[in-house]
């Protein structure tokens, strides 16, 4: 049986200059000179080879290099990493290749190597243009770094640029959050990922709760004001936190949200693979960098998902999208009959959490979008 589910590749580089106070990703602050790049690259290749035995000849639609701060590596190293990996995989024609960059760690020379490596999308971690707020959240850059990086990237020919911003930050009011969006829109970007601050375990903010966090009422007002502003500027929302100009949706993230498959390589990277006999597996790598480098295969865990796990995961992803899902997508991605969830979906429609649009897609209502976690609970039996 030919597997038609799109397949992506995620590469995790776990180093950064300094750990942001809100960050719960698998990353460590390090002096770039102390990074053991060769051993880590070797581990990535061993990891990839093992996973390609499962996916076989399926082409990869998109590649995403995340972290950490991938741009902590030199442009030459990123070029070597991508060239080496692309020699071992089959891709679709002109795949989307994204790298996350921190404005504090990027040079024009790095950008030149990115172009040579055929990277065609940049995701720039800004979070805010307010220098006082950037210090409070322990970012390793300031607003001038952000602006320069965006302009340099655009001038060098990168025409697909995402900017990450966060709202609900300590001491941030609605006007300040909107100012961040206004400054972003005035720059040559095509995509905005606008996230609400979430305080997660294992973060500095979890252990040291910040003062003057906006209350729920202010958060909702900020969300509405930001949505209206971005919409007027032709930045259309297509996912809860994602806005873009026409034709600039994130191909890689859309694959996640549509419950596609992805190989995850690197310390702490997860993956989702659908086998040729219609079983769905989750993989998870060792988070410890040294242990991963020593033996990336022995420390990987693989779990076969049960029916309820698949349904919940599917809903957690597709209901983030404005387009939602239809019965065909549910059947093709889960291999479960729609009748299994039909009664639950009807109940959610009656409660005004879900609706059916003109394309016969099930999407969240405005009420449902605000209560996504509550919707997911209905699918947990």
Tab-separated table of C-alpha atoms in Angstrom:
chain	number	residue	atom	x	y	z
A	1	UNK	CA	0.000	0.000	0.000
A	2	UNK	CA	1.321	3.416	-0.962
A	3	UNK	CA	1.377	5.853	1.956
A	4	UNK	CA	-0.072	9.188	0.801
A	5	UNK	CA	0.233	11.005	4.135
A	6	UNK	CA	2.670	13.950	3.765
A	7	UNK	CA	6.006	13.500	5.519
A	8	UNK	CA	8.159	16.264	7.019
A	9	UNK	CA	11.555	16.329	8.719
A	10	UNK	CA	12.256	18.202	11.950
A	11	UNK	CA	15.891	18.743	13.027
A	12	UNK	CA	16.450	19.842	16.611
A	13	UNK	CA	19.542	21.842	17.564
A	14	UNK	CA	19.406	22.208	21.355
A	15	UNK	CA	21.806	25.096	22.041
A	16	UNK	CA	21.209	28.791	22.708
A	17	UNK	CA	23.149	31.815	23.990
A	18	UNK	CA	20.919	32.178	27.030
A	19	UNK	CA	17.695	30.554	28.179
A	20	UNK	CA	14.601	32.743	27.898
A	21	UNK	CA	12.544	32.865	31.087
A	22	UNK	CA	9.425	31.389	29.415
A	23	UNK	CA	11.181	28.682	27.368
A	24	UNK	CA	10.366	25.025	28.078
A	25	UNK	CA	11.946	23.588	24.927
A	26	UNK	CA	14.820	21.140	25.226
A	27	UNK	CA	17.721	23.585	25.104
A	28	UNK	CA	20.822	24.599	27.045
A	29	UNK	CA	22.735	27.870	27.159
A	30	UNK	CA	26.280	27.419	25.900
A	31	UNK	CA	29.303	29.210	24.523
A	32	UNK	CA	29.166	28.466	20.750
A	33	UNK	CA	32.852	27.535	20.795
A	34	UNK	CA	32.048	24.591	23.109
A	35	UNK	CA	29.463	22.979	20.816
A	36	UNK	CA	30.542	19.521	19.621
A	37	UNK	CA	29.052	19.893	16.149
A	38	UNK	CA	30.728	16.908	14.459
A	39	UNK	CA	29.576	14.361	17.039
A	40	UNK	CA	26.077	15.802	17.070
A	41	UNK	CA	25.836	15.729	13.258
A	42	UNK	CA	26.995	12.112	13.274
A	43	UNK	CA	24.256	11.254	15.793
A	44	UNK	CA	21.657	13.022	13.616
A	45	UNK	CA	22.700	10.925	10.626
A	46	UNK	CA	22.505	7.650	12.582
A	47	UNK	CA	19.082	8.686	13.894
A	48	UNK	CA	17.871	9.621	10.398
A	49	UNK	CA	19.118	6.405	8.818
A	50	UNK	CA	17.190	4.320	11.333
A	51	UNK	CA	13.945	6.235	10.763
A	52	UNK	CA	14.260	6.148	6.973
A	53	UNK	CA	14.106	2.348	7.219
A	54	UNK	CA	10.526	2.796	8.402
A	55	UNK	CA	9.417	5.555	6.010
A	56	UNK	CA	11.362	3.951	3.114
A	57	UNK	CA	11.052	5.909	-0.132
A	58	UNK	CA	8.403	8.391	0.995
A	59	UNK	CA	9.409	11.907	-0.121
A	60	UNK	CA	9.889	14.662	2.440
A	61	UNK	CA	7.687	17.718	1.814
A	62	UNK	CA	9.317	20.130	4.260
A	63	UNK	CA	12.347	20.491	6.524
A	64	UNK	CA	12.376	22.573	9.686
A	65	UNK	CA	15.477	23.353	11.756
A	66	UNK	CA	14.433	24.377	15.261
A	67	UNK	CA	15.832	24.655	18.744
A	68	UNK	CA	17.213	26.080	20.879
A	69	UNK	CA	18.737	28.616	18.585
A	70	UNK	CA	19.887	26.956	15.331
A	71	UNK	CA	21.622	30.168	14.243
A	72	UNK	CA	24.063	29.734	17.133
A	73	UNK	CA	25.868	27.474	14.648
A	74	UNK	CA	27.772	29.202	11.876
A	75	UNK	CA	26.300	29.458	8.394
A	76	UNK	CA	28.996	27.061	7.203
A	77	UNK	CA	27.915	24.455	9.762
A	78	UNK	CA	24.221	24.825	8.854
A	79	UNK	CA	25.168	24.402	5.180
A	80	UNK	CA	27.149	21.250	5.998
A	81	UNK	CA	24.314	19.875	8.112
A	82	UNK	CA	21.653	20.399	5.439
A	83	UNK	CA	23.829	19.251	2.532
A	84	UNK	CA	24.753	16.055	4.360
A	85	UNK	CA	21.167	15.290	5.316
A	86	UNK	CA	19.684	16.109	1.894
A	87	UNK	CA	22.111	13.645	0.304
A	88	UNK	CA	20.406	10.903	2.334
A	89	UNK	CA	16.740	11.708	1.719
A	90	UNK	CA	14.233	12.011	-1.110
A	91	UNK	CA	12.329	15.303	-1.191
A	92	UNK	CA	9.479	16.698	-3.214
A	93	UNK	CA	10.381	19.371	-5.779
A	94	UNK	CA	11.469	22.614	-4.058
A	95	UNK	CA	10.558	21.618	-0.490
A	96	UNK	CA	9.937	24.294	2.123
A	97	UNK	CA	13.094	24.577	4.267
A	98	UNK	CA	12.825	26.737	7.393
A	99	UNK	CA	15.401	27.714	9.993
A	100	UNK	CA	14.730	29.489	13.277
A	101	UNK	CA	17.113	32.353	13.929
A	102	UNK	CA	17.868	34.680	16.811
A	103	UNK	CA	18.775	38.215	15.668
A	104	UNK	CA	21.623	38.237	18.169
A	105	UNK	CA	23.392	35.340	16.443
A	106	UNK	CA	23.062	36.052	12.723
A	107	UNK	CA	25.314	37.748	10.160
A	108	UNK	CA	24.971	38.522	6.454
A	109	UNK	CA	27.605	35.857	5.816
A	110	UNK	CA	25.410	33.294	7.612
A	111	UNK	CA	22.463	34.300	5.441
A	112	UNK	CA	24.556	33.738	2.312
A	113	UNK	CA	25.295	30.179	3.422
A	114	UNK	CA	21.593	29.643	4.145
A	115	UNK	CA	20.801	30.601	0.564
A	116	UNK	CA	23.447	28.217	-0.747
A	117	UNK	CA	21.860	25.495	1.379
A	118	UNK	CA	18.492	26.297	-0.301
A	119	UNK	CA	16.845	27.493	2.892
A	120	UNK	CA	13.826	29.433	1.641
A	121	UNK	CA	12.014	30.434	4.824
A	122	UNK	CA	13.275	32.228	7.932
A	123	UNK	CA	11.539	32.189	11.303
A	124	UNK	CA	12.865	35.070	13.377
A	125	UNK	CA	12.433	35.018	17.145
A	126	UNK	CA	11.566	38.579	18.158
A	127	UNK	CA	8.874	38.155	20.880
A	128	UNK	CA	8.673	41.958	21.325
A	129	UNK	CA	10.136	45.243	20.057
A	130	UNK	CA	10.105	46.694	23.580
A	131	UNK	CA	13.684	46.543	24.902
A	132	UNK	CA	12.559	46.700	28.542
A	133	UNK	CA	10.303	43.700	28.043
A	134	UNK	CA	13.020	41.827	26.141
A	135	UNK	CA	15.287	42.216	29.181
A	136	UNK	CA	12.531	41.022	31.533
A	137	UNK	CA	12.103	37.807	29.577
A	138	UNK	CA	15.888	37.342	29.174
A	139	UNK	CA	16.076	37.587	25.396
A	140	UNK	CA	19.573	37.720	23.909
A	141	UNK	CA	18.728	40.488	21.435
A	142	UNK	CA	17.246	43.979	21.302
A	143	UNK	CA	14.828	45.679	18.924
A	144	UNK	CA	17.597	47.099	16.711
A	145	UNK	CA	18.946	43.546	16.176
A	146	UNK	CA	15.478	42.374	15.151
A	147	UNK	CA	14.882	45.196	12.674
A	148	UNK	CA	18.351	44.838	11.135
A	149	UNK	CA	17.969	41.064	10.717
A	150	UNK	CA	14.607	41.386	8.978
A	151	UNK	CA	15.833	44.115	6.615
A	152	UNK	CA	19.104	42.309	5.848
A	153	UNK	CA	17.248	39.058	5.146
A	154	UNK	CA	14.757	40.739	2.840
A	155	UNK	CA	17.453	42.706	0.993
A	156	UNK	CA	19.357	39.486	0.383
A	157	UNK	CA	16.349	37.900	-1.302
A	158	UNK	CA	14.515	36.022	1.459
A	159	UNK	CA	10.867	36.681	0.663
A	160	UNK	CA	9.262	34.256	3.139
A	161	UNK	CA	9.914	35.583	6.648
A	162	UNK	CA	8.023	34.692	9.809
A	163	UNK	CA	8.247	36.777	12.970
A	164	UNK	CA	7.493	35.290	16.399
A	165	UNK	CA	5.806	37.643	18.870
A	166	UNK	CA	4.346	37.043	22.336
A	167	UNK	CA	1.510	38.903	24.061
A	168	UNK	CA	0.447	38.722	27.704
A	169	UNK	CA	4.005	39.530	28.792
A	170	UNK	CA	4.843	40.991	32.233
A	171	UNK	CA	3.777	44.659	32.537
A	172	UNK	CA	2.601	44.656	28.913
A	173	UNK	CA	-0.651	46.505	28.200
A	174	UNK	CA	-2.886	46.221	25.149
A	175	UNK	CA	-1.320	49.219	23.398
A	176	UNK	CA	2.178	47.814	23.842
A	177	UNK	CA	1.112	44.441	22.403
A	178	UNK	CA	-0.459	46.238	19.425
A	179	UNK	CA	2.671	48.372	18.994
A	180	UNK	CA	4.646	45.151	18.501
A	181	UNK	CA	2.257	44.124	15.726
A	182	UNK	CA	2.382	47.581	14.126
A	183	UNK	CA	6.177	47.567	14.043
A	184	UNK	CA	6.153	44.046	12.620
A	185	UNK	CA	3.733	44.937	9.814
A	186	UNK	CA	5.872	47.913	8.803
A	187	UNK	CA	8.734	45.509	8.096
A	188	UNK	CA	9.068	43.182	5.047
A	189	UNK	CA	7.612	40.047	6.650
A	190	UNK	CA	5.014	37.623	5.285
A	191	UNK	CA	3.946	35.720	8.407
A	192	UNK	CA	3.364	36.448	12.098
A	193	UNK	CA	3.216	33.803	14.815
A	194	UNK	CA	1.508	35.641	17.687
A	195	UNK	CA	1.502	33.548	20.850
A	196	UNK	CA	-0.027	34.122	24.243
A	197	UNK	CA	2.549	33.813	27.042
A	198	UNK	CA	2.203	30.416	28.671
A	199	UNK	CA	4.051	29.691	31.913
A	200	UNK	CA	5.180	26.083	31.780
A	201	UNK	CA	6.894	23.803	34.312
A	202	UNK	CA	10.701	23.687	34.183
A	203	UNK	CA	10.907	27.364	33.215
A	204	UNK	CA	12.355	30.313	35.119
A	205	UNK	CA	8.935	31.995	35.136
A	206	UNK	CA	7.345	28.885	36.651
A	207	UNK	CA	9.776	28.960	39.553
A	208	UNK	CA	9.795	32.761	39.778
A	209	UNK	CA	6.316	33.963	38.839
A	210	UNK	CA	6.600	37.344	37.107
A	211	UNK	CA	4.793	40.361	38.484
A	212	UNK	CA	2.119	42.373	36.660
A	213	UNK	CA	0.852	39.712	34.280
A	214	UNK	CA	-2.269	40.843	32.362
A	215	UNK	CA	-5.526	39.309	33.637
A	216	UNK	CA	-7.826	37.150	31.504
A	217	UNK	CA	-10.034	40.082	30.517
A	218	UNK	CA	-7.052	42.045	29.175
A	219	UNK	CA	-5.777	38.945	27.363
A	220	UNK	CA	-9.101	38.501	25.541
A	221	UNK	CA	-9.228	42.201	24.612
A	222	UNK	CA	-5.647	42.005	23.338
A	223	UNK	CA	-6.470	38.931	21.221
A	224	UNK	CA	-9.483	40.646	19.659
A	225	UNK	CA	-7.626	43.898	19.012
A	226	UNK	CA	-4.668	42.050	17.485
A	227	UNK	CA	-6.912	39.913	15.279
A	228	UNK	CA	-8.752	42.983	13.977
A	229	UNK	CA	-5.534	44.904	13.346
A	230	UNK	CA	-3.796	42.075	11.496
A	231	UNK	CA	-6.905	41.337	9.453
A	232	UNK	CA	-7.081	44.964	8.276
A	233	UNK	CA	-3.437	44.708	7.221
A	234	UNK	CA	-4.172	41.633	5.070
A	235	UNK	CA	-2.522	39.287	7.528
A	236	UNK	CA	-5.187	36.581	7.619
A	237	UNK	CA	-5.490	34.212	10.548
A	238	UNK	CA	-5.415	30.566	9.466
A	239	UNK	CA	-4.525	28.973	12.823
A	240	UNK	CA	-5.046	30.096	16.415
A	241	UNK	CA	-1.630	31.809	16.596
A	242	UNK	CA	-0.687	32.108	12.910
A	243	UNK	CA	-1.353	34.991	10.493
A	244	UNK	CA	0.016	35.457	6.997
A	245	UNK	CA	-0.221	37.195	3.653
A	246	UNK	CA	-1.822	35.209	0.833
A	247	UNK	CA	0.127	32.063	-0.139
A	248	UNK	CA	2.562	32.325	2.801
A	249	UNK	CA	1.170	29.761	5.212
A	250	UNK	CA	3.755	27.609	6.976
A	251	UNK	CA	3.841	24.394	4.936
A	252	UNK	CA	5.703	22.550	7.672
A	253	UNK	CA	3.363	23.563	10.486
A	254	UNK	CA	0.296	22.888	8.338
A	255	UNK	CA	1.488	19.308	8.090
A	256	UNK	CA	1.536	19.051	11.896
A	257	UNK	CA	-1.901	20.655	12.206
A	258	UNK	CA	-3.404	18.416	9.515
A	259	UNK	CA	-2.064	15.377	11.388
A	260	UNK	CA	0.563	14.526	8.820
A	261	UNK	CA	3.691	12.493	9.543
A	262	UNK	CA	7.089	13.822	10.556
A	263	UNK	CA	10.493	12.427	11.364
A	264	UNK	CA	12.091	14.098	14.371
A	265	UNK	CA	15.875	13.927	14.772
A	266	UNK	CA	18.006	15.511	17.467
A	267	UNK	CA	18.088	15.499	21.267
A	268	UNK	CA	14.529	15.646	22.605
A	269	UNK	CA	12.922	15.600	19.150
A	270	UNK	CA	9.603	13.831	18.744
A	271	UNK	CA	8.101	12.266	15.650
A	272	UNK	CA	4.891	10.730	14.290
A	273	UNK	CA	5.020	7.967	11.715
A	274	UNK	CA	2.193	6.082	10.021
A	275	UNK	CA	3.295	2.603	8.987
A	276	UNK	CA	2.290	0.875	5.766
A	277	UNK	CA	-0.103	-1.353	7.748
A	278	UNK	CA	-2.016	1.752	8.949
A	279	UNK	CA	-0.616	1.899	12.471
A	280	UNK	CA	0.457	5.224	13.976
A	281	UNK	CA	3.580	5.518	16.127
A	282	UNK	CA	5.034	8.306	18.251
A	283	UNK	CA	8.800	8.504	18.669
A	284	UNK	CA	10.729	10.479	21.276
A	285	UNK	CA	14.472	10.983	21.565
A	286	UNK	CA	16.642	11.222	24.633
A	287	UNK	CA	16.767	14.837	25.867
A	288	UNK	CA	20.313	14.611	27.251
A	289	UNK	CA	22.658	15.806	24.512
A	290	UNK	CA	25.659	13.658	25.489
A	291	UNK	CA	23.565	10.494	25.813
A	292	UNK	CA	21.934	11.215	22.471
A	293	UNK	CA	25.320	11.756	20.804
A	294	UNK	CA	26.673	8.523	22.273
A	295	UNK	CA	23.780	6.370	21.027
A	296	UNK	CA	20.739	8.057	19.448
A	297	UNK	CA	19.032	4.749	18.643
A	298	UNK	CA	19.286	2.987	22.016
A	299	UNK	CA	17.786	5.962	23.831
A	300	UNK	CA	14.793	6.468	21.474
A	301	UNK	CA	11.330	5.418	22.623
A	302	UNK	CA	8.580	4.339	20.220
A	303	UNK	CA	4.919	3.992	21.197
A	304	UNK	CA	1.994	2.561	19.226
A	305	UNK	CA	-0.972	4.906	19.579
A	306	UNK	CA	-4.340	3.547	20.669
A	307	UNK	CA	-7.577	4.637	18.990
A	308	UNK	CA	-8.472	7.230	21.628
A	309	UNK	CA	-4.957	8.693	21.565
A	310	UNK	CA	-5.223	9.100	17.789
A	311	UNK	CA	-8.620	10.810	17.972
A	312	UNK	CA	-7.481	13.221	20.702
A	313	UNK	CA	-4.216	14.058	18.903
A	314	UNK	CA	-6.054	14.613	15.632
A	315	UNK	CA	-8.540	17.000	17.257
A	316	UNK	CA	-5.856	18.869	19.215
A	317	UNK	CA	-4.196	19.708	15.917
A	318	UNK	CA	-6.911	20.206	13.280
A	319	UNK	CA	-9.193	22.284	15.489
A	320	UNK	CA	-6.450	24.891	15.772
A	321	UNK	CA	-6.981	25.586	12.072
A	322	UNK	CA	-9.641	27.968	10.756
A	323	UNK	CA	-10.412	25.362	8.096
A	324	UNK	CA	-10.940	22.618	10.696
A	325	UNK	CA	-11.447	19.149	9.223
A	326	UNK	CA	-13.829	17.081	7.131
A	327	UNK	CA	-14.790	13.431	7.301
A	328	UNK	CA	-12.397	12.504	4.489
A	329	UNK	CA	-9.354	13.965	6.286
A	330	UNK	CA	-10.352	12.254	9.537
A	331	UNK	CA	-10.663	8.870	7.819
A	332	UNK	CA	-7.439	9.247	5.802
A	333	UNK	CA	-5.233	10.422	8.673
A	334	UNK	CA	-6.590	8.269	11.520
A	335	UNK	CA	-7.901	5.121	9.723
A	336	UNK	CA	-10.903	5.340	12.056
A	337	UNK	CA	-14.501	5.512	10.828
A	338	UNK	CA	-16.130	8.921	11.324
A	339	UNK	CA	-19.121	7.206	12.924
A	340	UNK	CA	-16.877	6.596	15.954
A	341	UNK	CA	-16.934	10.322	16.780
A	342	UNK	CA	-20.111	11.443	14.996
A	343	UNK	CA	-22.284	11.662	18.131
A	344	UNK	CA	-19.615	13.670	20.000
A	345	UNK	CA	-19.265	16.078	17.073
A	346	UNK	CA	-23.040	16.594	16.950
A	347	UNK	CA	-23.115	17.254	20.707
A	348	UNK	CA	-20.394	19.889	20.292
A	349	UNK	CA	-22.357	21.537	17.480
A	350	UNK	CA	-25.441	21.671	19.707
A	351	UNK	CA	-23.353	23.288	22.468
A	352	UNK	CA	-22.100	25.920	19.985
A	353	UNK	CA	-18.489	24.741	20.249
A	354	UNK	CA	-18.305	23.479	16.654
A	355	UNK	CA	-20.059	24.380	13.408
A	356	UNK	CA	-20.176	23.069	9.835
A	357	UNK	CA	-19.051	25.545	7.186
A	358	UNK	CA	-20.049	25.749	3.507
A	359	UNK	CA	-17.237	23.343	2.555
A	360	UNK	CA	-18.680	20.764	4.982
A	361	UNK	CA	-15.706	21.215	7.281
A	362	UNK	CA	-16.116	21.067	11.037
A	363	UNK	CA	-14.569	24.168	12.603
A	364	UNK	CA	-14.645	25.818	16.005
A	365	UNK	CA	-17.039	28.660	16.729
A	366	UNK	CA	-15.617	31.783	18.360
A	367	UNK	CA	-16.715	30.324	21.691
A	368	UNK	CA	-15.114	26.983	20.839
A	369	UNK	CA	-11.808	28.562	19.815
A	370	UNK	CA	-11.567	30.102	23.295
A	371	UNK	CA	-12.330	26.747	24.946
A	372	UNK	CA	-10.320	24.322	22.840
A	373	UNK	CA	-9.118	22.301	25.841
A	374	UNK	CA	-12.731	21.804	26.906
A	375	UNK	CA	-13.647	20.545	23.429
A	376	UNK	CA	-10.810	18.001	23.495
A	377	UNK	CA	-12.114	16.588	26.794
A	378	UNK	CA	-15.297	15.484	25.013
A	379	UNK	CA	-13.220	13.073	22.935
A	380	UNK	CA	-11.632	11.487	26.023
A	381	UNK	CA	-13.818	8.571	27.084
